[in-house]
Tab-separated table of C-alpha atoms and ligand atoms in Angstrom:
chain	number	residue	atom	x	y	z
A	249	MET	CA	0.000	0.000	0.000
A	250	GLU	CA	1.269	3.465	-0.838
A	251	GLY	CA	-0.814	6.418	0.425
A	252	GLY	CA	-3.897	4.185	0.532
A	253	LEU	CA	-3.318	2.958	-3.043
A	254	VAL	CA	-2.602	-0.659	-3.876
A	255	VAL	CA	0.631	-0.795	-5.850
A	256	THR	CA	0.949	-3.640	-8.310
A	257	THR	CA	4.459	-4.494	-9.412
A	258	ILE	CA	4.475	-5.731	-12.969
A	259	ALA	CA	7.448	-7.384	-14.645
A	260	VAL	CA	7.939	-8.319	-18.287
A	261	TYR	CA	9.767	-11.483	-19.305
A	262	PRO	CA	10.682	-10.850	-22.958
A	263	GLY	CA	12.170	-13.207	-25.489
A	264	THR	CA	11.899	-14.785	-28.876
A	265	PHE	CA	10.651	-18.076	-27.429
A	266	ASP	CA	11.135	-19.973	-30.692
A	267	PRO	CA	9.961	-22.211	-29.093
A	268	VAL	CA	9.377	-21.841	-25.350
A	269	THR	CA	11.365	-24.382	-23.279
A	270	TYR	CA	11.149	-25.656	-19.716
A	271	GLY	CA	14.140	-23.392	-19.046
A	272	HIS	CA	12.021	-20.338	-19.871
A	273	ILE	CA	9.072	-21.760	-17.924
A	274	ASN	CA	11.236	-22.296	-14.861
A	275	ILE	CA	12.313	-18.636	-14.941
A	276	LEU	CA	8.726	-17.484	-15.477
A	277	LYS	CA	7.357	-19.494	-12.543
A	278	ARG	CA	10.022	-18.141	-10.213
A	279	ALA	CA	9.456	-14.562	-11.376
A	280	ALA	CA	5.731	-15.000	-10.716
A	281	LYS	CA	6.558	-15.619	-7.043
A	282	ILE	CA	8.367	-12.286	-6.809
A	283	PHE	CA	6.108	-9.927	-8.791
A	284	ASP	CA	2.367	-9.320	-8.629
A	285	LYS	CA	2.089	-9.893	-12.363
A	286	VAL	CA	4.518	-11.208	-14.967
A	287	ILE	CA	3.883	-10.699	-18.654
A	288	MET	CA	5.682	-13.142	-20.903
A	289	ALA	CA	6.202	-10.977	-23.954
A	290	VAL	CA	6.978	-12.601	-27.284
A	291	ALA	CA	9.075	-10.406	-29.574
A	292	ALA	CA	7.441	-9.897	-32.959
A	293	ASP	CA	10.311	-8.014	-34.547
A	294	ASN	CA	13.826	-9.280	-34.255
A	295	TYR	CA	16.846	-10.375	-36.185
A	296	LYS	CA	16.353	-14.086	-35.596
A	297	ASN	CA	15.008	-16.345	-38.329
A	298	THR	CA	12.273	-18.037	-36.397
A	299	ILE	CA	10.685	-21.309	-37.430
A	300	PHE	CA	7.437	-20.456	-35.624
A	301	SER	CA	5.491	-17.310	-36.462
A	302	VAL	CA	4.898	-14.902	-33.610
A	303	GLU	CA	1.278	-16.088	-33.399
A	304	GLU	CA	2.432	-19.714	-33.171
A	305	ARG	CA	4.985	-18.863	-30.460
A	306	LEU	CA	2.293	-17.034	-28.494
A	307	SER	CA	-0.186	-19.854	-28.942
A	308	LEU	CA	2.268	-22.494	-27.643
A	309	ILE	CA	2.732	-20.502	-24.423
A	310	GLN	CA	-1.007	-19.837	-24.126
A	311	GLN	CA	-1.680	-23.572	-24.378
A	312	CYS	CA	0.745	-24.143	-21.467
A	313	CYS	CA	-1.231	-21.556	-19.464
A	314	GLN	CA	-4.629	-23.024	-20.320
A	315	LYS	CA	-3.982	-26.735	-19.845
A	316	GLY	CA	-0.287	-27.307	-19.296
A	317	CYS	CA	2.482	-26.632	-16.822
A	318	LEU	CA	1.465	-22.984	-16.262
A	319	LYS	CA	-2.233	-23.555	-15.665
A	320	ASP	CA	-2.117	-23.054	-11.884
A	321	ILE	CA	-0.332	-19.722	-11.980
A	322	PRO	CA	-2.898	-16.925	-12.112
A	323	ASN	CA	-0.542	-13.934	-12.217
A	324	ILE	CA	0.979	-14.722	-15.618
A	325	GLU	CA	-0.081	-13.109	-18.872
A	326	VAL	CA	1.179	-13.785	-22.371
A	327	ASP	CA	1.409	-11.140	-25.053
A	328	ILE	CA	3.189	-10.088	-28.249
A	329	PHE	CA	5.253	-6.933	-28.358
A	330	HIS	CA	6.457	-4.903	-31.323
A	331	GLY	CA	9.399	-2.554	-31.516
A	332	LEU	CA	11.376	-1.421	-28.508
A	333	LEU	CA	10.990	-3.429	-25.335
A	334	ILE	CA	11.243	-0.358	-23.153
A	335	ASN	CA	8.235	1.257	-24.871
A	336	TYR	CA	6.255	-1.885	-24.188
A	337	LEU	CA	7.181	-1.733	-20.503
A	338	GLU	CA	6.027	1.870	-20.328
A	339	GLU	CA	2.740	0.967	-22.003
A	340	LYS	CA	2.162	-1.846	-19.487
A	341	LYS	CA	3.384	0.230	-16.510
A	342	ALA	CA	5.932	-2.484	-15.780
A	343	VAL	CA	8.873	-1.792	-13.492
A	344	ALA	CA	11.201	-4.676	-14.302
A	345	ILE	CA	12.551	-6.830	-17.102
A	346	ILE	CA	13.187	-10.469	-16.205
A	347	ARG	CA	16.045	-12.313	-17.855
A	348	GLY	CA	17.455	-15.776	-17.227
A	349	LEU	CA	21.207	-16.282	-16.981
A	350	ARG	CA	22.468	-19.710	-17.914
A	351	ALA	CA	26.224	-19.426	-18.068
A	352	ILE	CA	28.938	-16.815	-18.040
A	353	SER	CA	28.618	-16.670	-21.839
A	354	ASP	CA	25.168	-15.071	-21.452
A	355	PHE	CA	26.553	-12.334	-19.264
A	356	GLU	CA	28.115	-9.956	-21.784
A	357	TYR	CA	25.067	-9.765	-24.027
A	358	GLU	CA	22.719	-9.476	-21.070
A	359	MET	CA	24.810	-6.719	-19.505
A	360	GLN	CA	24.720	-4.796	-22.775
A	361	MET	CA	20.967	-5.209	-23.051
A	362	ALA	CA	20.371	-4.169	-19.437
A	363	ALA	CA	22.579	-1.121	-19.922
A	364	ILE	CA	20.842	0.093	-23.088
A	365	ASN	CA	17.435	-0.439	-21.522
A	366	LYS	CA	18.544	1.502	-18.433
A	367	HIS	CA	19.765	4.266	-20.704
A	368	LEU	CA	16.410	4.364	-22.499
A	369	ASN	CA	14.447	4.428	-19.234
A	370	CYS	CA	16.363	4.795	-15.982
A	371	LYS	CA	13.357	3.761	-13.877
A	372	VAL	CA	13.264	0.237	-15.257
A	373	GLU	CA	15.385	-2.451	-13.577
A	374	THR	CA	16.554	-5.689	-15.164
A	375	VAL	CA	16.266	-8.608	-12.763
A	376	PHE	CA	18.364	-11.694	-13.518
A	377	LEU	CA	17.412	-15.139	-12.309
A	378	MET	CA	19.886	-18.005	-12.527
A	379	THR	CA	18.548	-20.726	-14.783
A	380	ALA	CA	17.946	-24.020	-12.986
A	381	ALA	CA	21.009	-26.285	-13.326
A	382	GLU	CA	19.099	-28.955	-15.237
A	383	TYR	CA	18.312	-26.445	-18.004
A	384	SER	CA	21.647	-24.634	-18.048
A	385	PHE	CA	22.562	-26.043	-21.467
A	386	VAL	CA	19.096	-25.682	-23.036
A	387	SER	CA	18.435	-23.108	-25.730
A	388	SER	CA	15.706	-22.868	-28.315
A	389	SER	CA	18.296	-23.418	-31.075
A	390	ILE	CA	19.669	-26.603	-29.567
A	391	ILE	CA	16.158	-27.966	-29.120
A	392	LYS	CA	15.376	-27.213	-32.778
A	393	SER	CA	18.588	-28.915	-33.954
A	394	VAL	CA	17.789	-32.077	-32.006
A	395	ALA	CA	14.117	-32.097	-33.050
A	396	MET	CA	15.032	-31.555	-36.709
A	397	MET	CA	17.086	-34.775	-36.629
A	398	GLY	CA	14.251	-36.676	-34.963
A	399	GLY	CA	15.828	-36.660	-31.469
A	400	ASP	CA	13.872	-36.763	-28.251
A	401	VAL	CA	13.277	-33.322	-26.654
A	402	ASP	CA	10.412	-34.084	-24.307
A	403	LYS	CA	12.492	-33.528	-21.169
A	404	PHE	CA	13.167	-29.955	-22.235
A	405	VAL	CA	9.943	-28.647	-23.781
A	406	PRO	CA	6.233	-29.016	-22.954
A	407	PRO	CA	4.194	-31.667	-24.831
A	408	VAL	CA	2.484	-29.049	-27.067
A	409	VAL	CA	5.926	-27.896	-28.200
A	410	VAL	CA	7.070	-31.494	-28.846
A	411	ASP	CA	4.064	-31.932	-31.138
A	412	ALA	CA	4.558	-28.571	-32.835
A	413	LEU	CA	8.220	-29.384	-33.542
A	414	LYS	CA	7.299	-32.803	-34.961
A	415	ASP	CA	4.749	-31.120	-37.150
A	416	LYS	CA	7.168	-28.411	-38.287
A	417	TYR	CA	9.919	-30.851	-39.164
A	418	LYS	CA	7.531	-33.588	-40.306
A	419	VAL	CA	9.553	-36.148	-38.366
A	420	GLY	CA	8.662	-39.661	-39.388
A	421	ASP	CA	7.549	-38.712	-42.924
B	513	LIG	N1	16.276	-21.423	-20.466
B	513	LIG	C1	16.434	-21.865	-21.700
B	513	LIG	N2	16.854	-21.113	-22.708
B	513	LIG	C2	17.120	-19.831	-22.439
B	513	LIG	C3	16.987	-19.295	-21.161
B	513	LIG	C4	16.543	-20.159	-20.144
B	513	LIG	N3	16.375	-19.753	-18.906
B	513	LIG	N4	17.336	-18.015	-21.200
B	513	LIG	C5	17.670	-17.748	-22.456
B	513	LIG	N5	17.552	-18.847	-23.209
B	513	LIG	C6	17.894	-18.995	-24.609
B	513	LIG	C7	16.795	-18.756	-25.560
B	513	LIG	O1	16.105	-19.926	-25.865
B	513	LIG	C8	17.536	-18.211	-26.752
B	513	LIG	O2	18.061	-19.278	-27.487
B	513	LIG	P1	18.326	-19.149	-29.050
B	513	LIG	O3	19.355	-18.058	-29.204
B	513	LIG	O4	18.820	-20.496	-29.361
B	513	LIG	O5	17.028	-18.783	-29.696
B	513	LIG	C9	18.649	-17.439	-26.123
B	513	LIG	O6	18.857	-18.019	-24.884
B	513	LIG	C10	18.350	-16.022	-25.847
B	513	LIG	O7	17.155	-15.722	-26.389
B	513	LIG	P2	15.857	-15.132	-25.687
B	513	LIG	O8	15.848	-15.328	-24.232
B	513	LIG	O9	14.683	-15.546	-26.485
B	513	LIG	O10	16.112	-13.720	-25.858
B	513	LIG	P3	16.447	-13.092	-27.160
B	513	LIG	O11	17.877	-12.740	-26.996
B	513	LIG	O12	16.076	-13.834	-28.367
B	513	LIG	O13	15.452	-11.913	-27.009
B	513	LIG	C11	14.810	-9.671	-26.898
B	513	LIG	C12	15.934	-10.688	-26.946
B	513	LIG	C13	13.680	-10.010	-27.816
B	513	LIG	C14	14.302	-9.591	-25.478
B	513	LIG	C15	15.516	-8.370	-27.308
B	513	LIG	O14	16.094	-8.550	-28.578
B	513	LIG	C16	14.573	-7.189	-27.351
B	513	LIG	O15	14.249	-6.630	-26.345
B	513	LIG	N6	14.133	-6.830	-28.563
B	513	LIG	C17	13.253	-5.703	-28.784
B	513	LIG	C18	13.997	-4.538	-29.391
B	513	LIG	C19	14.704	-3.739	-28.327
B	513	LIG	O16	14.123	-3.218	-27.410
B	513	LIG	N7	16.034	-3.643	-28.470
B	513	LIG	C20	16.837	-2.892	-27.520
B	513	LIG	C21	17.211	-3.770	-26.311
B	513	LIG	S1	18.291	-5.123	-26.784
């Protein structure tokens, strides 16, 4: 409470999520314990060549929220954002950006991103959560490489994503 007003702290967890993995979901669940609301924001515009369209990436996460591993967490929202992340945070009145750190190799890029975002809006903080050890080597790219060759990825991505990857790569055809 602040001067009789209820203050809601909103955080945004942005990413490409092509596709979402259990590593991302682990970060999201932990962030949801810290903030009143966490918006998982799927980037529509970026330099990556994604295999899933932004609508497909959003839909995979929404399915996890409706009937999958995120269904019991009420303070999570999923959305698409366009353009600059910092503008999206301002629009949503969010105070923090959540990022997962897997290894020291993530650090330089993440530090650069946090610094530019701070420069663009000094009120916004970037909060880093250490990725759970069991997902420290997981990335969307590595999952796609394994799935493309018909390998088993079900320990690392939700069932809807396993099916979507099989469909995308037409494994078994
Ligand atoms: N578990 C598993 N994988 C993880 C992870 C975790 N906890 N944390 C990161 N990753 C992986 C991702 O899967 C991804 O793998 P990939 O490179 O194989 O696809 C990689 O680490 C990092 O990607 P991601 O977390 O999706 O972030 P990103 O770097 O693709 O997204 C944006 C960056 C979209 C947030 C950033 O580019 C952005 O804000 N864009 C908007 C424009 C803007 O504002 N620019 C100025 C600020 S940079």
